[in-house]
Amino acid sequence: QVQVAESGGGSVQAGGSLRLSCAATGLPYSSFCMAWFRQAPGKEREGVAAIDRDGTTRYLDSVKGRFTISGDNEKNLLYLQMNDLKPEDTAMYYCAQDSVICGWNGRSWFSTDYPYWGQGTQVTVSS
């Protein structure tokens, strides 16, 4: 049984930092493309950062220079270091993993078509 679990969310003041972690177990293979998404109340889920098996990364423009994604594909582990957090970063953050490379078959790196998702971890940033 596949399980994807995020941790590390919490409440911080603007300018603070958090580190999110994600662990996937039960996958029949090592992950290739791994990503973080977020969803704020009343808004669509959006891609925040993604990392491919070769280490290539992509970021949402609004988090570039503040967030860093990293991971261990062999162990299906994923991390998101978030610095200089802003109130607009407040959202539920989700981990997503896939068995294909990012951008496979022309798919957007931030498409929501990942087969494996966690339940989310809440990040709240106060001003």
Tab-separated table of N, CA and C in Angstrom:
chain	number	residue	atom	x	y	z
A	1	GLN	N	0.843	-1.183	0.000
A	1	GLN	CA	0.000	0.000	0.000
A	1	GLN	C	0.887	1.245	0.000
A	2	VAL	N	0.622	2.140	-0.938
A	2	VAL	CA	1.405	3.361	-1.046
A	2	VAL	C	0.931	4.384	-0.027
A	3	GLN	N	1.886	4.962	0.670
A	3	GLN	CA	1.581	6.033	1.602
A	3	GLN	C	2.563	7.183	1.376
A	4	VAL	N	2.028	8.387	1.313
A	4	VAL	CA	2.839	9.586	1.173
A	4	VAL	C	2.487	10.503	2.329
A	5	ALA	N	3.488	10.883	3.099
A	5	ALA	CA	3.218	11.669	4.299
A	5	ALA	C	4.119	12.897	4.349
A	6	GLU	N	3.496	14.058	4.551
A	6	GLU	CA	4.241	15.301	4.710
A	6	GLU	C	4.345	15.650	6.192
A	7	SER	N	5.358	16.415	6.530
A	7	SER	CA	5.522	16.911	7.888
A	7	SER	C	6.297	18.215	7.838
A	8	GLY	N	6.282	18.932	8.947
A	8	GLY	CA	7.089	20.140	9.047
A	8	GLY	C	6.318	21.441	8.937
A	9	GLY	N	5.030	21.370	8.678
A	9	GLY	CA	4.239	22.586	8.618
A	9	GLY	C	4.087	23.224	9.987
A	10	GLY	N	3.550	24.435	10.004
A	10	GLY	CA	3.345	25.111	11.270
A	10	GLY	C	2.977	26.562	11.068
A	11	SER	N	3.020	27.309	12.147
A	11	SER	CA	2.696	28.732	12.108
A	11	SER	C	3.943	29.544	12.412
A	12	VAL	N	4.226	30.497	11.561
A	12	VAL	CA	5.394	31.354	11.751
A	12	VAL	C	5.028	32.797	11.407
A	13	GLN	N	5.844	33.698	11.851
A	13	GLN	CA	5.660	35.094	11.479
A	13	GLN	C	6.367	35.367	10.151
A	14	ALA	N	5.927	36.411	9.492
A	14	ALA	CA	6.545	36.799	8.224
A	14	ALA	C	8.043	36.966	8.412
A	15	GLY	N	8.787	36.455	7.432
A	15	GLY	CA	10.235	36.483	7.530
A	15	GLY	C	10.844	35.232	8.123
A	16	GLY	N	10.001	34.385	8.680
A	16	GLY	CA	10.483	33.158	9.288
A	16	GLY	C	10.736	32.056	8.277
A	17	SER	N	11.140	30.893	8.791
A	17	SER	CA	11.491	29.761	7.938
A	17	SER	C	10.810	28.486	8.430
A	18	LEU	N	10.571	27.590	7.490
A	18	LEU	CA	10.079	26.249	7.789
A	18	LEU	C	10.718	25.278	6.807
A	19	ARG	N	10.846	24.038	7.226
A	19	ARG	CA	11.356	22.993	6.338
A	19	ARG	C	10.329	21.873	6.290
A	20	LEU	N	9.788	21.637	5.130
A	20	LEU	CA	8.819	20.574	4.938
A	20	LEU	C	9.536	19.303	4.495
A	21	SER	N	9.012	18.171	4.944
A	21	SER	CA	9.552	16.873	4.548
A	21	SER	C	8.431	16.001	4.016
A	22	CYS	N	8.800	15.095	3.134
A	22	CYS	CA	7.821	14.156	2.567
A	22	CYS	C	8.487	12.799	2.417
A	23	ALA	N	7.793	11.767	2.852
A	23	ALA	CA	8.293	10.402	2.715
A	23	ALA	C	7.223	9.539	2.071
A	24	ALA	N	7.604	8.803	1.034
A	24	ALA	CA	6.684	7.898	0.360
A	24	ALA	C	7.142	6.470	0.593
A	25	THR	N	6.221	5.639	1.010
A	25	THR	CA	6.531	4.227	1.237
A	25	THR	C	5.582	3.361	0.417
A	26	GLY	N	6.029	2.157	0.116
A	26	GLY	CA	5.182	1.229	-0.623
A	26	GLY	C	5.204	1.413	-2.120
A	27	LEU	N	6.018	2.356	-2.608
A	27	LEU	CA	6.104	2.531	-4.055
A	27	LEU	C	6.841	1.338	-4.659
A	28	PRO	N	6.389	0.869	-5.812
A	28	PRO	CA	7.049	-0.279	-6.445
A	28	PRO	C	8.355	0.089	-7.132
A	29	TYR	N	8.711	1.356	-7.135
A	29	TYR	CA	9.901	1.819	-7.828
A	29	TYR	C	10.348	3.138	-7.203
A	30	SER	N	11.557	3.583	-7.561
A	30	SER	CA	12.040	4.872	-7.082
A	30	SER	C	11.339	5.989	-7.831
A	31	SER	N	11.145	7.085	-7.146
A	31	SER	CA	10.481	8.234	-7.766
A	31	SER	C	11.408	8.904	-8.771
A	32	PHE	N	10.806	9.465	-9.801
A	32	PHE	CA	11.561	10.247	-10.765
A	32	PHE	C	11.271	11.721	-10.561
A	33	CYS	N	10.069	12.136	-10.818
A	33	CYS	CA	9.678	13.526	-10.643
A	33	CYS	C	8.966	13.670	-9.303
A	34	MET	N	9.411	14.640	-8.499
A	34	MET	CA	8.792	14.900	-7.206
A	34	MET	C	8.516	16.391	-7.106
A	35	ALA	N	7.411	16.736	-6.467
A	35	ALA	CA	7.016	18.145	-6.455
A	35	ALA	C	6.258	18.518	-5.198
A	36	TRP	N	6.273	19.809	-4.927
A	36	TRP	CA	5.438	20.389	-3.878
A	36	TRP	C	4.381	21.273	-4.526
A	37	PHE	N	3.168	21.123	-4.051
A	37	PHE	CA	2.049	21.968	-4.463
A	37	PHE	C	1.483	22.641	-3.222
A	38	ARG	N	0.676	23.647	-3.429
A	38	ARG	CA	-0.020	24.267	-2.303
A	38	ARG	C	-1.405	24.718	-2.761
A	39	GLN	N	-2.276	24.800	-1.776
A	39	GLN	CA	-3.641	25.237	-2.060
A	39	GLN	C	-4.147	26.072	-0.902
A	40	ALA	N	-4.477	27.304	-1.207
A	40	ALA	CA	-5.048	28.208	-0.213
A	40	ALA	C	-6.570	28.136	-0.316
A	41	PRO	N	-7.272	28.471	0.749
A	41	PRO	CA	-8.742	28.421	0.714
A	41	PRO	C	-9.306	29.239	-0.436
A	42	GLY	N	-10.190	28.613	-1.202
A	42	GLY	CA	-10.836	29.311	-2.301
A	42	GLY	C	-10.006	29.448	-3.554
A	43	LYS	N	-8.816	28.859	-3.548
A	43	LYS	CA	-7.932	28.955	-4.707
A	43	LYS	C	-7.608	27.576	-5.252
A	44	GLU	N	-7.150	27.546	-6.501
A	44	GLU	CA	-6.761	26.282	-7.100
A	44	GLU	C	-5.409	25.837	-6.570
A	45	ARG	N	-5.184	24.528	-6.643
A	45	ARG	CA	-3.895	23.994	-6.244
A	45	ARG	C	-2.852	24.450	-7.265
A	46	GLU	N	-1.705	24.909	-6.785
A	46	GLU	CA	-0.657	25.379	-7.682
A	46	GLU	C	0.672	24.725	-7.356
A	47	GLY	N	1.466	24.520	-8.396
A	47	GLY	CA	2.784	23.954	-8.204
A	47	GLY	C	3.733	24.987	-7.639
A	48	VAL	N	4.511	24.585	-6.651
A	48	VAL	CA	5.456	25.478	-5.981
A	48	VAL	C	6.886	25.187	-6.426
A	49	ALA	N	7.267	23.927	-6.411
A	49	ALA	CA	8.623	23.537	-6.789
A	49	ALA	C	8.610	22.081	-7.205
A	50	ALA	N	9.480	21.736	-8.129
A	50	ALA	CA	9.585	20.355	-8.588
A	50	ALA	C	11.047	20.018	-8.835
A	51	ILE	N	11.377	18.734	-8.680
A	51	ILE	CA	12.743	18.285	-8.907
A	51	ILE	C	12.720	16.975	-9.667
A	52	ASP	N	13.560	16.895	-10.693
A	52	ASP	CA	13.641	15.694	-11.497
A	52	ASP	C	14.750	14.796	-10.962
A	53	ARG	N	14.805	13.589	-11.469
A	53	ARG	CA	15.774	12.618	-10.967
A	53	ARG	C	17.219	13.087	-11.171
A	54	ASP	N	17.443	13.891	-12.214
A	54	ASP	CA	18.804	14.355	-12.470
A	54	ASP	C	19.154	15.608	-11.681
A	55	GLY	N	18.239	16.049	-10.806
A	55	GLY	CA	18.508	17.205	-9.966
A	55	GLY	C	18.012	18.528	-10.516
A	56	THR	N	17.515	18.518	-11.740
A	56	THR	CA	16.964	19.751	-12.307
A	56	THR	C	15.742	20.189	-11.504
A	57	THR	N	15.653	21.490	-11.261
A	57	THR	CA	14.549	22.008	-10.454
A	57	THR	C	13.803	23.112	-11.192
A	58	ARG	N	12.563	23.308	-10.785
A	58	ARG	CA	11.761	24.418	-11.273
A	58	ARG	C	10.959	24.970	-10.115
A	59	TYR	N	10.719	26.282	-10.175
A	59	TYR	CA	10.023	26.958	-9.087
A	59	TYR	C	8.934	27.886	-9.611
A	60	LEU	N	7.909	28.058	-8.793
A	60	LEU	CA	6.920	29.093	-9.017
A	60	LEU	C	7.647	30.434	-8.895
A	61	ASP	N	7.355	31.368	-9.780
A	61	ASP	CA	8.082	32.632	-9.779
A	61	ASP	C	8.081	33.321	-8.418
A	62	SER	N	6.972	33.279	-7.723
A	62	SER	CA	6.849	34.025	-6.474
A	62	SER	C	7.680	33.439	-5.331
A	63	VAL	N	8.218	32.242	-5.501
A	63	VAL	CA	9.019	31.643	-4.426
A	63	VAL	C	10.496	31.537	-4.790
A	64	LYS	N	10.849	31.898	-6.006
A	64	LYS	CA	12.253	31.829	-6.430
A	64	LYS	C	13.121	32.681	-5.511
A	65	GLY	N	14.250	32.104	-5.099
A	65	GLY	CA	15.155	32.813	-4.206
A	65	GLY	C	14.807	32.677	-2.744
A	66	ARG	N	13.626	32.143	-2.437
A	66	ARG	CA	13.218	31.965	-1.044
A	66	ARG	C	13.055	30.489	-0.679
A	67	PHE	N	12.595	29.695	-1.619
A	67	PHE	CA	12.349	28.269	-1.374
A	67	PHE	C	13.396	27.432	-2.098
A	68	THR	N	13.777	26.309	-1.495
A	68	THR	CA	14.704	25.372	-2.119
A	68	THR	C	14.171	23.963	-1.987
A	69	ILE	N	14.042	23.278	-3.120
A	69	ILE	CA	13.574	21.889	-3.117
A	69	ILE	C	14.773	20.964	-3.214
A	70	SER	N	14.696	19.849	-2.512
A	70	SER	CA	15.743	18.837	-2.584
A	70	SER	C	15.114	17.482	-2.327
A	71	GLY	N	15.827	16.436	-2.658
A	71	GLY	CA	15.241	15.125	-2.445
A	71	GLY	C	16.201	13.987	-2.644
A	72	ASP	N	15.768	12.822	-2.279
A	72	ASP	CA	16.509	11.578	-2.470
A	72	ASP	C	15.579	10.630	-3.213
A	73	ASN	N	15.788	10.532	-4.534
A	73	ASN	CA	14.872	9.724	-5.345
A	73	ASN	C	14.899	8.243	-4.959
A	74	GLU	N	16.065	7.735	-4.631
A	74	GLU	CA	16.168	6.313	-4.296
A	74	GLU	C	15.343	5.964	-3.061
A	75	LYS	N	15.257	6.922	-2.135
A	75	LYS	CA	14.519	6.674	-0.886
A	75	LYS	C	13.134	7.319	-0.910
A	76	ASN	N	12.771	7.947	-2.031
A	76	ASN	CA	11.460	8.596	-2.168
A	76	ASN	C	11.235	9.650	-1.081
A	77	LEU	N	12.274	10.416	-0.799
A	77	LEU	CA	12.204	11.482	0.186
A	77	LEU	C	12.265	12.830	-0.523
A	78	LEU	N	11.514	13.784	-0.019
A	78	LEU	CA	11.453	15.101	-0.638
A	78	LEU	C	11.425	16.162	0.453
A	79	TYR	N	12.075	17.300	0.196
A	79	TYR	CA	12.147	18.373	1.179
A	79	TYR	C	11.855	19.712	0.505
A	80	LEU	N	11.410	20.666	1.320
A	80	LEU	CA	11.233	22.023	0.840
A	80	LEU	C	11.668	22.972	1.957
A	81	GLN	N	12.781	23.647	1.741
A	81	GLN	CA	13.241	24.667	2.681
A	81	GLN	C	12.608	25.982	2.277
A	82	MET	N	11.875	26.572	3.196
A	82	MET	CA	11.163	27.822	2.914
A	82	MET	C	11.693	28.916	3.820
A	83	ASN	N	12.288	29.919	3.224
A	83	ASN	CA	12.834	31.059	3.963
A	83	ASN	C	12.081	32.327	3.603
A	84	ASP	N	12.221	33.332	4.453
A	84	ASP	CA	11.574	34.626	4.204
A	84	ASP	C	10.100	34.436	3.850
A	85	LEU	N	9.418	33.690	4.666
A	85	LEU	CA	8.014	33.392	4.394
A	85	LEU	C	7.156	34.646	4.456
A	86	LYS	N	6.142	34.664	3.612
A	86	LYS	CA	5.233	35.795	3.512
A	86	LYS	C	3.805	35.323	3.795
A	87	PRO	N	2.933	36.235	4.230
A	87	PRO	CA	1.543	35.818	4.492
A	87	PRO	C	0.899	35.144	3.288
A	88	GLU	N	1.271	35.534	2.086
A	88	GLU	CA	0.679	34.929	0.893
A	88	GLU	C	1.162	33.507	0.646
A	89	ASP	N	2.126	33.040	1.425
A	89	ASP	CA	2.554	31.642	1.346
A	89	ASP	C	1.652	30.729	2.174
A	90	THR	N	0.744	31.301	2.917
A	90	THR	CA	-0.164	30.516	3.737
A	90	THR	C	-1.016	29.603	2.869
A	91	ALA	N	-0.970	28.319	3.163
A	91	ALA	CA	-1.700	27.327	2.362
A	91	ALA	C	-1.469	25.946	2.945
A	92	MET	N	-2.217	24.988	2.428
A	92	MET	CA	-1.929	23.581	2.686
A	92	MET	C	-0.913	23.169	1.628
A	93	TYR	N	0.174	22.555	2.062
A	93	TYR	CA	1.230	22.144	1.155
A	93	TYR	C	1.178	20.627	0.967
A	94	TYR	N	1.247	20.204	-0.299
A	94	TYR	CA	1.136	18.800	-0.649
A	94	TYR	C	2.392	18.323	-1.373
A	95	CYS	N	2.764	17.088	-1.087
A	95	CYS	CA	3.857	16.417	-1.771
A	95	CYS	C	3.266	15.512	-2.857
A	96	ALA	N	3.901	15.492	-4.013
A	96	ALA	CA	3.454	14.631	-5.102
A	96	ALA	C	4.663	13.921	-5.701
A	97	GLN	N	4.489	12.643	-6.059
A	97	GLN	CA	5.590	11.878	-6.628
A	97	GLN	C	5.101	11.076	-7.835
A	98	ASP	N	6.035	10.826	-8.752
A	98	ASP	CA	5.683	10.101	-9.968
A	98	ASP	C	6.833	9.210	-10.388
A	99	SER	N	6.514	8.243	-11.235
A	99	SER	CA	7.509	7.281	-11.701
A	99	SER	C	8.090	7.661	-13.056
A	100	VAL	N	7.687	8.806	-13.581
A	100	VAL	CA	8.226	9.256	-14.854
A	100	VAL	C	8.999	10.540	-14.635
A	101	ILE	N	9.814	10.901	-15.639
A	101	ILE	CA	10.588	12.131	-15.515
A	101	ILE	C	9.671	13.345	-15.595
A	102	CYS	N	10.097	14.429	-15.006
A	102	CYS	CA	9.331	15.660	-15.084
A	102	CYS	C	9.206	16.089	-16.547
A	103	GLY	N	8.021	16.515	-16.926
A	103	GLY	CA	7.811	16.950	-18.296
A	103	GLY	C	7.592	15.820	-19.277
A	104	TRP	N	7.415	14.605	-18.737
A	104	TRP	CA	7.211	13.431	-19.612
A	104	TRP	C	6.020	13.627	-20.532
A	105	ASN	N	6.250	13.309	-21.815
A	105	ASN	CA	5.188	13.401	-22.820
A	105	ASN	C	4.609	14.816	-22.916
A	106	GLY	N	5.441	15.815	-22.641
A	106	GLY	CA	5.001	17.199	-22.772
A	106	GLY	C	4.185	17.728	-21.616
A	107	ARG	N	4.049	16.910	-20.584
A	107	ARG	CA	3.240	17.343	-19.440
A	107	ARG	C	3.960	18.431	-18.677
A	108	SER	N	3.212	19.408	-18.211
A	108	SER	CA	3.789	20.473	-17.394
A	108	SER	C	4.353	19.904	-16.102
A	109	TRP	N	5.478	20.438	-15.671
A	109	TRP	CA	6.054	19.996	-14.399
A	109	TRP	C	5.073	20.236	-13.266
A	110	PHE	N	4.191	21.220	-13.416
A	110	PHE	CA	3.249	21.556	-12.359
A	110	PHE	C	1.823	21.127	-12.700
A	111	SER	N	1.733	20.134	-13.587
A	111	SER	CA	0.427	19.504	-13.786
A	111	SER	C	0.063	18.746	-12.522
A	112	THR	N	-1.231	18.611	-12.256
A	112	THR	CA	-1.654	17.879	-11.062
A	112	THR	C	-1.863	16.401	-11.348
A	113	ASP	N	-1.317	15.903	-12.473
A	113	ASP	CA	-1.518	14.510	-12.848
A	113	ASP	C	-0.555	13.548	-12.171
A	114	TYR	N	0.039	13.921	-11.058
A	114	TYR	CA	0.896	12.998	-10.316
A	114	TYR	C	0.024	11.894	-9.714
A	115	PRO	N	0.492	10.661	-9.743
A	115	PRO	CA	-0.326	9.561	-9.224
A	115	PRO	C	-0.317	9.432	-7.704
A	116	TYR	N	0.706	9.963	-7.050
A	116	TYR	CA	0.833	9.762	-5.601
A	116	TYR	C	0.878	11.109	-4.879
A	117	TRP	N	-0.034	11.262	-3.935
A	117	TRP	CA	-0.175	12.506	-3.185
A	117	TRP	C	-0.251	12.237	-1.692
A	118	GLY	N	0.281	13.201	-0.918
A	118	GLY	CA	0.097	13.143	0.510
A	118	GLY	C	-1.176	13.875	0.913
A	119	GLN	N	-1.445	13.857	2.219
A	119	GLN	CA	-2.651	14.503	2.749
A	119	GLN	C	-2.461	15.992	2.998
A	120	GLY	N	-1.219	16.450	2.989
A	120	GLY	CA	-0.948	17.864	3.153
A	120	GLY	C	-0.498	18.233	4.548
A	121	THR	N	0.231	19.333	4.616
A	121	THR	CA	0.656	19.904	5.892
A	121	THR	C	0.420	21.408	5.816
A	122	GLN	N	-0.175	21.957	6.862
A	122	GLN	CA	-0.594	23.355	6.844
A	122	GLN	C	0.566	24.282	7.184
A	123	VAL	N	0.698	25.324	6.385
A	123	VAL	CA	1.667	26.387	6.644
A	123	VAL	C	0.892	27.684	6.799
A	124	THR	N	1.079	28.343	7.925
A	124	THR	CA	0.394	29.603	8.194
A	124	THR	C	1.433	30.661	8.529
A	125	VAL	N	1.409	31.762	7.790
A	125	VAL	CA	2.362	32.847	7.990
A	125	VAL	C	1.592	34.100	8.380
A	126	SER	N	1.907	34.624	9.527
A	126	SER	CA	1.228	35.818	10.018
A	126	SER	C	2.097	37.053	9.793
A	127	SER	N	1.413	38.174	9.614
A	127	SER	CA	2.149	39.425	9.349
A	127	SER	C	2.504	40.140	10.637
